[in-house]
Amino acid sequence: MNAQPPFQERALAALSAAMPADMLLSDPDSLERYSRDWSGDHYGRPLLVARPRSTEELSLLMKTCHELRIHVVPQGGLTGLVGAAVPSYPGGEVVISLERMNRVRSVNPIDFAMVVEAGCILEDAKRHAEDADCILPITFGAQGSCRIGGNVSTNAGGFNVLRYGMTRDLVLGLEVVLADGRVWNGLKTLRKDNRGYDLKQLFIGAEGTLGIVTAVALKIFPKPEQVETALVGVSSVDAAMQLYARARRQCSDLLTAFELILRGGIEIAINASDLTDPLAASYPVYVLIEASAAGRVDLRALLEGFLADSSDLVLDGVLAGSKAQAERLWLLREMMVEAQGRGGRYLRTDVSVSISSLAAFVAETLEALAQKHPEALAVTYGHVGDGNIHLNIVPPEEMPAEKYDALFHATEEVIFDVVDRHGGSISAEHGIGRVKQAAFLKRADPLTLTLSRRIKDAFDPQHLLSEGRILNGGEPGQGGSE
Amino acid sequence: MNAQPPFQERALAALSAAMPADMLLSDPDSLERYSRDWSGDHYGRPLLVARPRSTEELSLLMKTCHELRIHVVPQGGLTGLVGAAVPSYPGGEVVISLERMNRVRSVNPIDFAMVVEAGCILEDAKRHAEDADCILPITFGAQGSCRIGGNVSTNAGGFNVLRYGMTRDLVLGLEVVLADGRVWNGLKTLRKDNRGYDLKQLFIGAEGTLGIVTAVALKIFPKPEQVETALVGVSSVDAAMQLYARARRQCSDLLTAFELILRGGIEIAINASDLTDPLAASYPVYVLIEASAAGRVDLRALLEGFLADSSDLVLDGVLAGSKAQAERLWLLREMMVEAQGRGGRYLRTDVSVSISSLAAFVAETLEALAQKHPEALAVTYGHVGDGNIHLNIVPPEEMPAEKYDALFHATEEVIFDVVDRHGGSISAEHGIGRVKQAAFLKRADPLTLTLSRRIKDAFDPQHLLSEGRILNGGEPGQGGSE
């Protein structure tokens, strides 16, 4: 009989021996801090937490993990919404927190590019860009907590996708530590480069399953000298989408946001705060519009003219007269998101359909929900300029918490059925992780899964990185052998 | 002894048996037509030419080729500049021309998306977009001959990258026939979709080595109501780049082109045509600027104001007063490109560096060329808003043609050395193909090549598709086994 200690203990001992002591955390309190994500919905206790300070340290760590076949999961700001960053592998995972690799390496306002380490908080990176009179356009609620590596690994969206694209569109280069500890250096700020396969594309949106992003070169843009914000009331989602089509034609790609909020969302925001109804009367559908420009465009006149000429669609509206007023309009949007969670858990969805079918999608979904689950509150809003809707389900107040899961499951099915009918996506910007995995695998065509598994095998042959996210766990090599 | 006919004959007989007769061409005249590309520099005779009319036909063709291990090379408009689309595999290749799959499947001006088959000529696709009051922004000299599948497979650049991005940035979805004949259906017009790995990214810019693109969903944009074009003279490349930095800040992302031309290029254009010097005096460096907008922006005032306030940099300039005048300004640019090839062969380069080092790059390169090869004429122009320079070498008139190759090789080395010093790319938009392969492989880091080979193995395990382009030919599986 062999009296070897169990794998886990041996692995941890080996890591402790190989790594600088202050890189590893193993006390229960520390482990707890890296166990639960922002939403509170997902929990998983790490074997150990490793906090490398440099690409070299992470490379050494991964070499050791690779040798010992220790599973790892990289962690950024834990603000992801699909449970990808908390430990979940049955045999245990070492959490690799990038939080100490948080430097802004460079900001170049001539190249309109910056290089940032993966652990840098998005808001810090944005501030550095602003110091150079530029903007890093990735913008969303969690920007004070999320980290750039996570933004890249989830291909984060947000409010400004309309004008500036998803995170993918902003990435010029990446530095990545691979599963075997080798460092792939694709960190460059060239704006055009057609030398062979564009490998960085694979790591963007891969949720940490193909490599660990350590640094990112990002496009930045001139800081606009003018920003104009308007909130308008319209009669229906269809009217909102007609307004959008017109705005795209008339606003010369100066639109930065076009956010839809159904009346219910405005009421949630008002009830949960000291904000007042933004318009004199109430309207079924609201649209928050933002545009920005440099000094040589009369942006205010442009937006005023556009809204005045759209009086067939716009029932009432307000064009913010000051930065403070604009912020209060945005606060409505933020409050709504925050307040829907105050009663406890709720179902988040994040779907997309083509822009031309968005109004029909919303109408059909709300009707189906009203018929089958009249007890549930549907909160509907989204980045509709991108065809992206968040249609969330808040359980009735009187419902006991143990019945939530059944409600969430049933209503999600209703929503996804309509998405399927419109050829849409069940995950527009949040990713798959573990939360959307079953729904993803059920719908994905077998060839997409085969190719995806082959890519996983090509980059992480031992399946050590974030195993079980996106694709379900499985034997390495299964993709290539059908 | 086995009296089997040689592999080639058996393969062709099998293909002829499996395919509809009018899909295959084998007469010498036809084969000749698919043997040489646009530049005339690359030649390779096909085993056979297959012209499928549908994805299904192509799928069946590839299934047969896969079974028999017949090598193939997809062909679009043959306008690529790196020799990727003419046959070159030593054992012979079947050319797959996409020219019959040339339908525009849909144009949707609400979704701002169109779906086009791979064999559609770019200019035809652009015309269909315009019929819906939209634009497909991919724009360059060969647009009357090149085909969309080739644009995608080379990640084509061109004049409008500044505003609208490379072809990659415009692709919403793809349909691809794989090496084994299976059809990957990723054809969708969703603007946001984070369901797992973004497989389409791999086929974009892969030069046909990972799959054969059969249809493409593309972003289109509102057709601008105003376009303004200016040509200005400045004192140096450095002054041009200063002007660019200012233009980016002041023109609110309305710039669509910012093209640099050194005086020599203007002279070539004038000498080869009835065009006259565009400005009253001659200047060392010219910049062709274009901006576009919808009706609500006073674009002409914006550009006039910008140029007037830039009188410290702009020595003289003309803002086109009519569409015809704008076209004559662009004609200078086109004439220059055309005329440099009239004397016969010349060396094309297509390099990129960061925008902030572009002026230094040009100065250092021209100085090195003047020192080492004063006999050669360097023609310098480019999409400098993207950091992309075409620095071409025209041999002296008196040089015998058999000495061209030595001159091209030597001058390319000089140019690439300076690119390397600036951390630039030896191929900004043309790709690698066969022409740039040696220079690419020499510079690529081993890990990039390993990962690229693993991807090739994952998608085309038998290496049947465009073998020997980008990566050098080699045993399948070599990438995974180092």
PDB file of C-alpha atoms in Angstrom, chain A residues 8-9 11-13 15-17 20-35 45-51 93-95 99:
ATOM      1  CA  GLN A   8      -4.766  18.024  -3.319  1.00  0.00           C
ATOM      2  CA  GLU A   9      -2.327  18.236  -0.449  1.00  0.00           C
ATOM      3  CA  ALA A  11      -0.369  19.850  -5.199  1.00  0.00           C
ATOM      4  CA  LEU A  12      -0.628  22.613  -2.647  1.00  0.00           C
ATOM      5  CA  ALA A  13       2.645  21.672  -1.062  1.00  0.00           C
ATOM      6  CA  LEU A  15       2.883  25.162  -5.280  1.00  0.00           C
ATOM      7  CA  SER A  16       3.907  26.540  -1.912  1.00  0.00           C
ATOM      8  CA  ALA A  17       7.413  25.266  -2.438  1.00  0.00           C
ATOM      9  CA  PRO A  20       7.057  33.167  -3.321  1.00  0.00           C
ATOM     10  CA  ALA A  21       5.179  32.848  -0.026  1.00  0.00           C
ATOM     11  CA  ASP A  22       3.253  36.097  -0.301  1.00  0.00           C
ATOM     12  CA  MET A  23       1.818  35.092  -3.660  1.00  0.00           C
ATOM     13  CA  LEU A  24      -0.416  32.440  -2.138  1.00  0.00           C
ATOM     14  CA  LEU A  25      -3.363  32.750   0.227  1.00  0.00           C
ATOM     15  CA  SER A  26      -4.762  29.728   2.006  1.00  0.00           C
ATOM     16  CA  ASP A  27      -6.335  30.941   5.237  1.00  0.00           C
ATOM     17  CA  PRO A  28     -10.106  30.425   5.403  1.00  0.00           C
ATOM     18  CA  ASP A  29     -11.000  34.139   5.486  1.00  0.00           C
ATOM     19  CA  SER A  30      -9.019  34.847   2.353  1.00  0.00           C
ATOM     20  CA  LEU A  31     -10.417  31.860   0.532  1.00  0.00           C
ATOM     21  CA  GLU A  32     -13.889  33.089   1.398  1.00  0.00           C
ATOM     22  CA  ARG A  33     -13.237  36.463  -0.219  1.00  0.00           C
ATOM     23  CA  TYR A  34     -12.546  34.832  -3.588  1.00  0.00           C
ATOM     24  CA  SER A  35     -15.473  32.427  -3.367  1.00  0.00           C
ATOM     25  CA  ARG A  45     -14.358  27.666  -2.554  1.00  0.00           C
ATOM     26  CA  PRO A  46     -10.831  27.813  -4.009  1.00  0.00           C
ATOM     27  CA  LEU A  47      -8.177  25.217  -3.191  1.00  0.00           C
ATOM     28  CA  LEU A  48      -5.867  28.182  -2.831  1.00  0.00           C
ATOM     29  CA  VAL A  49      -5.645  31.731  -4.123  1.00  0.00           C
ATOM     30  CA  ALA A  50      -2.591  32.817  -6.118  1.00  0.00           C
ATOM     31  CA  ARG A  51      -1.931  36.504  -6.666  1.00  0.00           C
ATOM     32  CA  GLU A  93      -9.444  24.817  -8.530  1.00  0.00           C
ATOM     33  CA  VAL A  94      -6.736  27.291  -7.651  1.00  0.00           C
ATOM     34  CA  VAL A  95      -8.056  30.820  -8.111  1.00  0.00           C
ATOM     35  CA  GLU A  99      -5.629  42.014  -8.888  1.00  0.00           C
TER      36      GLU A  99
END
